[in-house]
Tab-separated table of C-alpha atoms and ligand atoms in Angstrom:
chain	number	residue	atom	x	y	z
P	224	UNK	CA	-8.801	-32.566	-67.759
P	225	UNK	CA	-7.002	-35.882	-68.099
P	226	UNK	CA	-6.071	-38.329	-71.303
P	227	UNK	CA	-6.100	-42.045	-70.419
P	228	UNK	CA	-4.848	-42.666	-67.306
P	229	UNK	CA	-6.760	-41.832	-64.151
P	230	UNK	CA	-5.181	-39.297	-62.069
P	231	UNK	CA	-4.568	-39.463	-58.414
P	232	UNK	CA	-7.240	-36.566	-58.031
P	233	UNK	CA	-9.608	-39.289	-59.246
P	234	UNK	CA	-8.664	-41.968	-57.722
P	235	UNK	CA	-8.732	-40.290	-54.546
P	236	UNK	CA	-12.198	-39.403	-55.031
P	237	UNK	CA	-13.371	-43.071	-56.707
P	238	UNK	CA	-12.002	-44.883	-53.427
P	239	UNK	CA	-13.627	-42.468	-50.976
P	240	UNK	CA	-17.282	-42.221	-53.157
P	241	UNK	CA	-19.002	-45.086	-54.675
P	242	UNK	CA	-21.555	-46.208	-57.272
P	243	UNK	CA	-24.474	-48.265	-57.424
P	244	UNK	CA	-23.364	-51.937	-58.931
P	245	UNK	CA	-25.669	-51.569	-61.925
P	246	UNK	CA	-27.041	-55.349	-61.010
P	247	UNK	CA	-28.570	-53.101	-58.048
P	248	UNK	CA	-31.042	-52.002	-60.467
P	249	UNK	CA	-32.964	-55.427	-59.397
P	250	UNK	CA	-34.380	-53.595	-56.056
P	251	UNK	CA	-37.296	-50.543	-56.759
P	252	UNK	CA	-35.842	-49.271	-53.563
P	253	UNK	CA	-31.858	-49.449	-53.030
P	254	UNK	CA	-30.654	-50.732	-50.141
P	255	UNK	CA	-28.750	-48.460	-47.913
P	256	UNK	CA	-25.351	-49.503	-48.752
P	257	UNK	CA	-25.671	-49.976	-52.229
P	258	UNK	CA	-27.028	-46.700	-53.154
P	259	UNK	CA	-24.583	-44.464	-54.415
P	260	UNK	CA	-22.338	-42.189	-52.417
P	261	UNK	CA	-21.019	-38.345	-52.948
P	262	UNK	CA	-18.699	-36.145	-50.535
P	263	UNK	CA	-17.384	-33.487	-51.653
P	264	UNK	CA	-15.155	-32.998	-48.166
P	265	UNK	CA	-15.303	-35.106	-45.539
P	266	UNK	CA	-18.785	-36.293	-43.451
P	267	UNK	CA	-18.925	-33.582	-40.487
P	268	UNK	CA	-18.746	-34.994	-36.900
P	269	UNK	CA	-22.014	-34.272	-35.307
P	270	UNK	CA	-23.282	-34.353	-31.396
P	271	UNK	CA	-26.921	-34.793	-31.866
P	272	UNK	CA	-27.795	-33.900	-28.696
P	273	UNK	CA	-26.084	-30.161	-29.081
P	274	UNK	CA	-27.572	-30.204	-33.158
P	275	UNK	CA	-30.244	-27.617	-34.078
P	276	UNK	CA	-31.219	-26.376	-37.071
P	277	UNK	CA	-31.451	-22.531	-37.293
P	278	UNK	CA	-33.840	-21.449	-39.621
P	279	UNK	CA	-32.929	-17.419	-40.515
P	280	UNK	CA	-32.780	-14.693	-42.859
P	281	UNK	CA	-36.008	-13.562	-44.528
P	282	UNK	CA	-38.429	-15.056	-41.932
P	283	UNK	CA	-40.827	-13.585	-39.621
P	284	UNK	CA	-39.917	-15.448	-36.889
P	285	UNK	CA	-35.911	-17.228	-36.496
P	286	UNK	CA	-36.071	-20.894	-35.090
P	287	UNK	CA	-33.611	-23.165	-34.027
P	288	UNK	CA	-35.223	-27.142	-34.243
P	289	UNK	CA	-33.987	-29.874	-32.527
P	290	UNK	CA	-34.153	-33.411	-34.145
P	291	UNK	CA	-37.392	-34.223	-31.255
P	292	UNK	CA	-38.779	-31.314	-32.226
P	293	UNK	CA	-38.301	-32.261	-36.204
P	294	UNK	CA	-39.408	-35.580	-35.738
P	295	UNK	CA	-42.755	-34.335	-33.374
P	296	UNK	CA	-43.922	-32.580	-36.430
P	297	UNK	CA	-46.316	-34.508	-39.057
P	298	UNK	CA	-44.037	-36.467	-40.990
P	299	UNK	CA	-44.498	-38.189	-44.855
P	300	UNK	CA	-42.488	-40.146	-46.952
P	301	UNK	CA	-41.156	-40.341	-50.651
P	302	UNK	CA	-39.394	-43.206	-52.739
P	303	UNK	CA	-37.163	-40.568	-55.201
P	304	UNK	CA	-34.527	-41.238	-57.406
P	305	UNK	CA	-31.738	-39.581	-57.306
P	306	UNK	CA	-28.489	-39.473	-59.730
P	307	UNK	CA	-25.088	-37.016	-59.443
P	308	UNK	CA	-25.084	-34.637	-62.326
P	309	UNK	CA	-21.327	-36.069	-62.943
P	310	UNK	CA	-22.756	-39.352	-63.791
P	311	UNK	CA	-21.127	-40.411	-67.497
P	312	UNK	CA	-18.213	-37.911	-66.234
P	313	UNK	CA	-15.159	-40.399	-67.001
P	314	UNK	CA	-16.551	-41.375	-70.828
P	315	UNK	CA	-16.096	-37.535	-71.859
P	316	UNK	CA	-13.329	-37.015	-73.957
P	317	UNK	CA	-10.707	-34.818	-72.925
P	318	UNK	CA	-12.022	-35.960	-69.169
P	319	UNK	CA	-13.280	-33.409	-66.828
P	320	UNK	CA	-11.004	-34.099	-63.149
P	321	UNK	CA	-13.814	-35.029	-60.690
P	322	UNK	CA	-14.874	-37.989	-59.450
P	323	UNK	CA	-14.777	-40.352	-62.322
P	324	UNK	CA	-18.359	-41.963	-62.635
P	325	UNK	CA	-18.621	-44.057	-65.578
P	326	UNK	CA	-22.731	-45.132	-64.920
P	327	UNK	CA	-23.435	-46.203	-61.533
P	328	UNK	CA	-24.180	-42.652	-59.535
P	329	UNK	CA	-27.799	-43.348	-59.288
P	330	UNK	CA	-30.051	-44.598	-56.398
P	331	UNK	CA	-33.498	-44.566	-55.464
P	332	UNK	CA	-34.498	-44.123	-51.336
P	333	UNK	CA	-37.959	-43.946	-49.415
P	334	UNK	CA	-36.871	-41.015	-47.859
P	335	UNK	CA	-38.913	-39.772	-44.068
P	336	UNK	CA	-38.984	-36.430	-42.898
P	337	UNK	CA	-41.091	-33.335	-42.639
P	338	UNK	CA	-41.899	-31.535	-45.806
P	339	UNK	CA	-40.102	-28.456	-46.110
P	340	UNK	CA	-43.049	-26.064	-46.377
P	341	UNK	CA	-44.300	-27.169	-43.003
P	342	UNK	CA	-41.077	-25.534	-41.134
P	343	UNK	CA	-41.343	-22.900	-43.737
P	344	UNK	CA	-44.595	-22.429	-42.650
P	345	UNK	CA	-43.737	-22.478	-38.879
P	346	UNK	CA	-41.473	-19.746	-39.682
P	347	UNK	CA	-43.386	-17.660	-42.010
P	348	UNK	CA	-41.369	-15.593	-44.775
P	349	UNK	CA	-41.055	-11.898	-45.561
P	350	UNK	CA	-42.604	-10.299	-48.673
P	351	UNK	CA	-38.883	-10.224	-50.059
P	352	UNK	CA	-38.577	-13.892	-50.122
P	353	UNK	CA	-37.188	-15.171	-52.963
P	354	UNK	CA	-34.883	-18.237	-53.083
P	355	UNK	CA	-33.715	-20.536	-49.873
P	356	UNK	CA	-30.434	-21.421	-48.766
P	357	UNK	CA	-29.283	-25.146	-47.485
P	358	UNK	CA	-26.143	-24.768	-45.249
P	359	UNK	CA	-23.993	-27.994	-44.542
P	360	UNK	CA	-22.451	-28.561	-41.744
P	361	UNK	CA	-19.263	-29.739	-43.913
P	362	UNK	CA	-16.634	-27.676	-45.166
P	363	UNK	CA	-13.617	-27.242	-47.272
P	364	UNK	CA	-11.799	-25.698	-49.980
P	365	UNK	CA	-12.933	-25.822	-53.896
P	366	UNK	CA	-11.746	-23.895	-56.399
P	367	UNK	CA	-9.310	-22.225	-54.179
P	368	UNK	CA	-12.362	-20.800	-51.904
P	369	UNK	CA	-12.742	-22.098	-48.670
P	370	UNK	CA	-16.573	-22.923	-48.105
P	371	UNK	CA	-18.875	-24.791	-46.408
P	372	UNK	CA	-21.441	-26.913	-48.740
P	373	UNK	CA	-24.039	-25.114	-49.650
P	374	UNK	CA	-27.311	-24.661	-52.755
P	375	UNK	CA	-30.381	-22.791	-53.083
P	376	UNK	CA	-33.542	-23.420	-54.455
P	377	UNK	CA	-35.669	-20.294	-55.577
P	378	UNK	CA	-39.030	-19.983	-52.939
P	379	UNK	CA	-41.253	-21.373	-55.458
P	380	UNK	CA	-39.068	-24.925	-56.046
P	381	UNK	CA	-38.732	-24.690	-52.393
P	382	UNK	CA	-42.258	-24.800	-51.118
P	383	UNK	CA	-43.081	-28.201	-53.592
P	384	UNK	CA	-45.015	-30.709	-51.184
P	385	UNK	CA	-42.683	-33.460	-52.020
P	386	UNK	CA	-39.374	-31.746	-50.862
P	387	UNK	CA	-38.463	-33.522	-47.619
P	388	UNK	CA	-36.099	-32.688	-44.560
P	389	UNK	CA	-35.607	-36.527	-44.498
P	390	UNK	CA	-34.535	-37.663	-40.699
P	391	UNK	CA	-34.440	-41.540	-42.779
P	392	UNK	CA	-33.718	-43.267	-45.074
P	393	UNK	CA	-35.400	-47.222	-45.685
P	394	UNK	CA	-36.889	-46.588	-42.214
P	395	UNK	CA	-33.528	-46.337	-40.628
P	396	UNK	CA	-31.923	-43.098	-39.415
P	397	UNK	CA	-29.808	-41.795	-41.564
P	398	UNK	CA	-26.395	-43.017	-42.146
P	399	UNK	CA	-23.501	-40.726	-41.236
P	400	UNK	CA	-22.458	-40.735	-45.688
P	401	UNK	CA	-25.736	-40.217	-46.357
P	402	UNK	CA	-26.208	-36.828	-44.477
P	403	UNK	CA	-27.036	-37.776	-40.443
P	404	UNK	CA	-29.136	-35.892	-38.545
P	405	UNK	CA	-31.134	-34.445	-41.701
P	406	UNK	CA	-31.026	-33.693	-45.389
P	407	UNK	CA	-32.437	-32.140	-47.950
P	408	UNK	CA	-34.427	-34.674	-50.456
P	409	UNK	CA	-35.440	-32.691	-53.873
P	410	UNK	CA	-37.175	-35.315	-55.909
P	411	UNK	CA	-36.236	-34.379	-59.419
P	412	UNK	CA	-33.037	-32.287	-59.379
P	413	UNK	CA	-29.747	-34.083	-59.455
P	414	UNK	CA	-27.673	-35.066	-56.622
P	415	UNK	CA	-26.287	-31.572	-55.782
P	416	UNK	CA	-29.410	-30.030	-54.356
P	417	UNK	CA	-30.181	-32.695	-52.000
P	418	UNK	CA	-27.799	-30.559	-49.280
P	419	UNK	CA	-27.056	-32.929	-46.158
P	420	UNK	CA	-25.838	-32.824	-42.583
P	421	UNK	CA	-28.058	-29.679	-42.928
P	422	UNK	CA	-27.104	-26.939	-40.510
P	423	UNK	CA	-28.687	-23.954	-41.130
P	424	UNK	CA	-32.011	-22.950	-43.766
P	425	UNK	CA	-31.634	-19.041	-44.933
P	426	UNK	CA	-34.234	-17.169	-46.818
P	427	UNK	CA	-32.320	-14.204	-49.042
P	428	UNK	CA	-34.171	-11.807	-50.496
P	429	UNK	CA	-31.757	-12.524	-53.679
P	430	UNK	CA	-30.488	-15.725	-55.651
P	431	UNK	CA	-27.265	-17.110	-54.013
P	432	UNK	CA	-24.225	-16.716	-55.589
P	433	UNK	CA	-22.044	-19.200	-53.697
P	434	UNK	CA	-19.286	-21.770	-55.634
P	435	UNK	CA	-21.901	-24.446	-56.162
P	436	UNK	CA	-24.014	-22.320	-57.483
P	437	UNK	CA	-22.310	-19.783	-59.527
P	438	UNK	CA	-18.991	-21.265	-60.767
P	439	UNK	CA	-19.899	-25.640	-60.420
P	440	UNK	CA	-23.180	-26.930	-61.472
P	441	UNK	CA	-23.414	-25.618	-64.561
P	442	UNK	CA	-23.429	-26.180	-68.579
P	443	UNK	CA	-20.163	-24.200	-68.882
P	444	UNK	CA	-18.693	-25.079	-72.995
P	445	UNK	CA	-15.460	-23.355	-71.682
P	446	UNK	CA	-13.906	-21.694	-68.522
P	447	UNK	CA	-15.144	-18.078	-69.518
P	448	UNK	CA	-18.378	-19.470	-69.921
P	449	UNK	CA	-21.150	-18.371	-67.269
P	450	UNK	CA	-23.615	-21.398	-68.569
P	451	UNK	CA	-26.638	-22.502	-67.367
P	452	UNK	CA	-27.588	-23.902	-64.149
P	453	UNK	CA	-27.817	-27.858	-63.750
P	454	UNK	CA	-30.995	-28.507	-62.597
P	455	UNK	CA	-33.132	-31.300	-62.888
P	456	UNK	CA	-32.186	-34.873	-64.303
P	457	UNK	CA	-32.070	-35.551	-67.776
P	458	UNK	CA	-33.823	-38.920	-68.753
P	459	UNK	CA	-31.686	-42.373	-68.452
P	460	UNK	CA	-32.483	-46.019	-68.790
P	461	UNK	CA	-30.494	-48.061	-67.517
P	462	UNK	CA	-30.162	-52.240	-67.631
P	463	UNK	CA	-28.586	-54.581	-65.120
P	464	UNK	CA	-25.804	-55.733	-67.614
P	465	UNK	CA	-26.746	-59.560	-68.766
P	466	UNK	CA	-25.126	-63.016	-68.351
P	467	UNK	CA	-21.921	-62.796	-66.573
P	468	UNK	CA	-18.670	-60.292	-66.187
P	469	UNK	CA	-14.986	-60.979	-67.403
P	470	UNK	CA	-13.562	-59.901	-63.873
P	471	UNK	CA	-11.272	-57.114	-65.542
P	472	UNK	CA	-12.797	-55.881	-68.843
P	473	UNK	CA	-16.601	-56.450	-67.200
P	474	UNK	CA	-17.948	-57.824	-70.656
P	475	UNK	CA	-20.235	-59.893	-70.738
P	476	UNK	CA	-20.865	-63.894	-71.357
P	477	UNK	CA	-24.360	-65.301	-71.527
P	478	UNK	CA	-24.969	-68.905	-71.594
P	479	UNK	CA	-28.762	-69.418	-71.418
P	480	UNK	CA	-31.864	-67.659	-73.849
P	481	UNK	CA	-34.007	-66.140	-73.889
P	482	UNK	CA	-32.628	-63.496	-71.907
P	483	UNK	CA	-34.943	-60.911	-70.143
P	484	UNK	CA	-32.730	-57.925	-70.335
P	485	UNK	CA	-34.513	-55.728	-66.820
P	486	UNK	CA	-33.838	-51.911	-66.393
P	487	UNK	CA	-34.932	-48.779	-64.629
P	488	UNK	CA	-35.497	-45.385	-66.219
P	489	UNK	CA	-35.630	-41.913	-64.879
P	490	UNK	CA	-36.046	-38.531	-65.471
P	491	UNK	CA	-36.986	-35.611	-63.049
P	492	UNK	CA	-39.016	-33.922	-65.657
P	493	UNK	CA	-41.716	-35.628	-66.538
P	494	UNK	CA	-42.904	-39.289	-67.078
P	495	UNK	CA	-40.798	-42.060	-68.656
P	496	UNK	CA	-43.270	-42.532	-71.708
P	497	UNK	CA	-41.123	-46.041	-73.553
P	498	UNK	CA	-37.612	-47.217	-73.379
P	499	UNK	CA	-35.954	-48.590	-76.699
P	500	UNK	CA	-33.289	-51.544	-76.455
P	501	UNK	CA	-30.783	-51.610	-79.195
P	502	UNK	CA	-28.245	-55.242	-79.648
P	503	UNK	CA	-26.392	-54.158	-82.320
P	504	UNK	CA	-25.034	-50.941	-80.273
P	505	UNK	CA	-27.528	-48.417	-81.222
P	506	UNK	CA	-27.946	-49.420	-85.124
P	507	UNK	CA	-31.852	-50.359	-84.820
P	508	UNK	CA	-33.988	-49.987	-81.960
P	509	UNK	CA	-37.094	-52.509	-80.438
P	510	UNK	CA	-39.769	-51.050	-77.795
P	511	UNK	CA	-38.893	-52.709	-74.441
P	512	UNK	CA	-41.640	-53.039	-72.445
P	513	UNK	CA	-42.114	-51.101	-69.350
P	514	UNK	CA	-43.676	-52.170	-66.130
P	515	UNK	CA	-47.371	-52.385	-65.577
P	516	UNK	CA	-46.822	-50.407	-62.047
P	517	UNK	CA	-45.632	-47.145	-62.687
P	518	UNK	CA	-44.355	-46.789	-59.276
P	519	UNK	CA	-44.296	-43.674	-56.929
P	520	UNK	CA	-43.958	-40.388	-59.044
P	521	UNK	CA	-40.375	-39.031	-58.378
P	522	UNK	CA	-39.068	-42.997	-58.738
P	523	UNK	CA	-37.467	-44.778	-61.540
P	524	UNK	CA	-39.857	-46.921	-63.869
P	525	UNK	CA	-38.774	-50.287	-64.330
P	526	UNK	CA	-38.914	-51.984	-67.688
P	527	UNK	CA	-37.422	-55.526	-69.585
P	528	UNK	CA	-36.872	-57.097	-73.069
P	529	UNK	CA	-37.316	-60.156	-74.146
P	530	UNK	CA	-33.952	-61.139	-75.908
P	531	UNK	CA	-33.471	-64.630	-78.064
P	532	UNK	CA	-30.011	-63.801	-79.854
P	533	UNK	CA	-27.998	-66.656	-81.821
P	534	UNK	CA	-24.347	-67.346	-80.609
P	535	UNK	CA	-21.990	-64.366	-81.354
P	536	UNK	CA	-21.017	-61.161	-80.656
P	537	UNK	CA	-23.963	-57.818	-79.232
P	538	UNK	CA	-23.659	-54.584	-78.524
P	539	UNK	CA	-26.843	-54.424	-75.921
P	540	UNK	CA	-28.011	-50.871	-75.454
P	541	UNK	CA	-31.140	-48.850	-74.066
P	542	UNK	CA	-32.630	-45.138	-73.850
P	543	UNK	CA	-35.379	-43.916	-72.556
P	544	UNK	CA	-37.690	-41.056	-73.768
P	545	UNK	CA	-39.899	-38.419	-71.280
P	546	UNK	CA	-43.076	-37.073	-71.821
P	547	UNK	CA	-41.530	-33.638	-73.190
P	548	UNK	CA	-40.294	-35.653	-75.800
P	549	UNK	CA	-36.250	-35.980	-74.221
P	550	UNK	CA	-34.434	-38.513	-74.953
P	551	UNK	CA	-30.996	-39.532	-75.013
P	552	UNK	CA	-28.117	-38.891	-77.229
P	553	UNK	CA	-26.122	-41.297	-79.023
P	554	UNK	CA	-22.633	-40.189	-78.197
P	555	UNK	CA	-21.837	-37.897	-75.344
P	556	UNK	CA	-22.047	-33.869	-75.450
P	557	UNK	CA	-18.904	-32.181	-73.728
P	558	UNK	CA	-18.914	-29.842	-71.022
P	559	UNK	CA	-15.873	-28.244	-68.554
P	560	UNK	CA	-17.491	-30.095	-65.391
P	561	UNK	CA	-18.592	-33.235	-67.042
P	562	UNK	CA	-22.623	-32.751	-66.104
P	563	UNK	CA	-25.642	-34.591	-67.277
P	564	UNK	CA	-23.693	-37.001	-69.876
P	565	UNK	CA	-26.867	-39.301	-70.570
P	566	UNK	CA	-25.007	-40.754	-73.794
P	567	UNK	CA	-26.486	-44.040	-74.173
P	568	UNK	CA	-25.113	-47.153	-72.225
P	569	UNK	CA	-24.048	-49.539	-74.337
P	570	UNK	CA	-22.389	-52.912	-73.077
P	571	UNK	CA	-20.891	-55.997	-75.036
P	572	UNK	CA	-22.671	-59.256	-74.600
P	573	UNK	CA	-20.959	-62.595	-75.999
P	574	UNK	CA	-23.842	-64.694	-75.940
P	575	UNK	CA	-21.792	-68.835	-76.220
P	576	UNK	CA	-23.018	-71.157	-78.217
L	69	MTE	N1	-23.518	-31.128	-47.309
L	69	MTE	C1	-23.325	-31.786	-48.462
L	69	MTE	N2	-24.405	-32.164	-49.174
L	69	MTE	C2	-24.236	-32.843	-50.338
L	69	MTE	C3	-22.957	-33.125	-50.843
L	69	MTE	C4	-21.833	-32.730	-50.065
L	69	MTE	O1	-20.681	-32.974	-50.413
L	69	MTE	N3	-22.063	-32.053	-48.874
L	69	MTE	N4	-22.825	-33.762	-52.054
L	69	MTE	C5	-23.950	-33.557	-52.979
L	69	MTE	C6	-23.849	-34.340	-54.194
L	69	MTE	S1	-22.870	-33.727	-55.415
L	69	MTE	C7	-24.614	-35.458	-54.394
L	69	MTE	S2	-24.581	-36.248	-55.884
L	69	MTE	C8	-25.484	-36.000	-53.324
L	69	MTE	C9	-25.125	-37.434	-53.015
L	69	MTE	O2	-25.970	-37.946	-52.038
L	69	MTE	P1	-25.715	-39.389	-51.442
L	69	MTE	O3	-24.255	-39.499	-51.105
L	69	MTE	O4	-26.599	-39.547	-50.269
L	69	MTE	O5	-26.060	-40.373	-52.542
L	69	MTE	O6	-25.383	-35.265	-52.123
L	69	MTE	C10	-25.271	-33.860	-52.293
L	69	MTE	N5	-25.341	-33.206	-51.006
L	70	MO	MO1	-23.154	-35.045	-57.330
């Protein structure tokens, strides 16, 4: 945990990872470069030619694909949006050491590959199936344990139509960050299940009780604390912040109204049902109004506000609600790995006279 200053753990891991620019939120679909980025070691060298991907355990039958043989199969696509469960990490107080995301760990990709119940399928699994294990190809040491990168997903979660071995990403291959030959794409779940430069898919007869599963990735309130898993993504709005930045302190100056303040809001639980905007930092709250198009299912739903402030000082802020009824919380809840802080965003707007 660190005070005020930002450690060189963190600022190691800021200048090798990056976020979104939250003006990124224009695009439904995030270009390549500007979607956010997450390595945990380094990105594996890989030789596609020699590259298969052994498909083991539990099965009836063990396989070993090549990428031809991958991208022969019947292929589909999803647009999904997908956010690290560390984003709102650095505005926790006393800071969990990780990477330091203050907003901006989100992105949203049309992802292309072949769903994963087709291989499954191809493969067939033993009555003592129960969960599925994604095996990266990177490695390294965390906690103290030496690992390679790897998360399950019980059978059930596993055999969803919409999870993807995604070959690419925007229509172009795969970038070496963002997991080259082939990923895993779990609409819905934060970042961490989305395992890339896959090299291996295990079925265990057992849930897996490897370091991202057991010890990170979960709701831990201190470090005795087994917790609960992190799972899927808590709802978020988000707004591309208004006007213009001050180049250090990023607040903001707006010289024209009306404004349309535009978002995007998420959540991998069910349906953004409305999306509140706040100016005086959360005091009272106005409906914005979300987008006629809804948008594919497991993407962000855009919406905007019609703004006509006097001259003077804002506090601009937004939430968004689900259809279970989730929203957001005013003021960030703690936890040991920094996960899921969806505290609102808030951001201070001098609109000039
Ligand atoms: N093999 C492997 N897969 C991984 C990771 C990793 O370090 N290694 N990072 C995970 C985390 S924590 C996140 S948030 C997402 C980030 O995906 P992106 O960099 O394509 O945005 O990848 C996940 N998959
Ligand atoms: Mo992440």
């Amino acid at each position: 945990m660190a005070g005020d200053g930002i450690t060189r753990e963190e600022l190691q891991l800021a200048a090798r990872n990056h976020g979104m620019p939250l003006e990124a939120l224009r695009y439904p679909v995030t270009p390549v470069g500007l979607h956010y980025l997450l390595v945990h070691y380094d990105i594996p060298e890989v030789d596609v030619e020699a590259w298969r991907l052994r498909v083991d355990g539990e099965v009836q039958l063990e396989r070993s694909l090549s990428l031809d043989e991958l991208r022969a199969m019947p292929s589909t696509e999803v647009v999904s949006t997908m956010e690290c469960a560390g984003n709102g990490r650095a505005r926790l107080e006393p800071r969990p050491v990780s990477q330091p995301w203050l907003l901006e760990a989100v992105g949203t990709a049309r992802w292309r590959g072949v769903a994963l119940l087709s291989v499954l399928e191809r493969v067939g699994w033993r009555r003592g199936a129960t969960h599925v294990l994604f095996t990266g190809l990177d490695g390294g040491i965390e906690g103290g344990i030496e690992q390679r990168y790897q998360r399950a997903l019980p059978l059930a979660e596993a055999m969803r139509p919409e999870v993807l071995l995604a070959y690419e990403m925007n229509g172009v291959p795969l970038p070496p960050q963002h997991g080259f030959p082939l990923r895993l794409v779990t609409p819905g779940w934060y970042g961490m299940t989305n395992v890339k430069w896959l090299d291996s898919i295990t079925l265990l007869d057992a849930p897996f009780e490897g370091y991202q599963q057991s010890h990170a990735y979960r709701f831990r309130l201190d470090e005795d604390d087994e917790g609960m898993p992190v799972t899927r993504m808590q709802p978020r709005a988000l707004m591309v912040p208004p006007g213009v930045p001050e180049f250090l302190s990023r607040d903001r100056t707006v010289h024209e109204t009306p404004v349309a303040v535009r978002g995007r809001a998420w959540s991998g639980w069910a349906p953004i049902v409305s999306v509140d905007v706040s100016v005086d930092g959360g005091g009272t709250w106005s409906a914005a109004e979300l987008d006629d198009d809804a948008g594919p299912p497991w993407a962000w739903r855009g919406w905007s506000f019609e703004w006509s402030p006097e001259p003077g000082e804002y506090v601009v802020a937004c939430r968004a609600t689900d259809a279970r009824g989730t929203g957001q919380p005013a003021e960030p809840v703690w936890n040991v790995g920094g996960y899921s802080n969806t505290a609102v965003q808030r951001v201070a707007v001098t609109v000039a006279g």
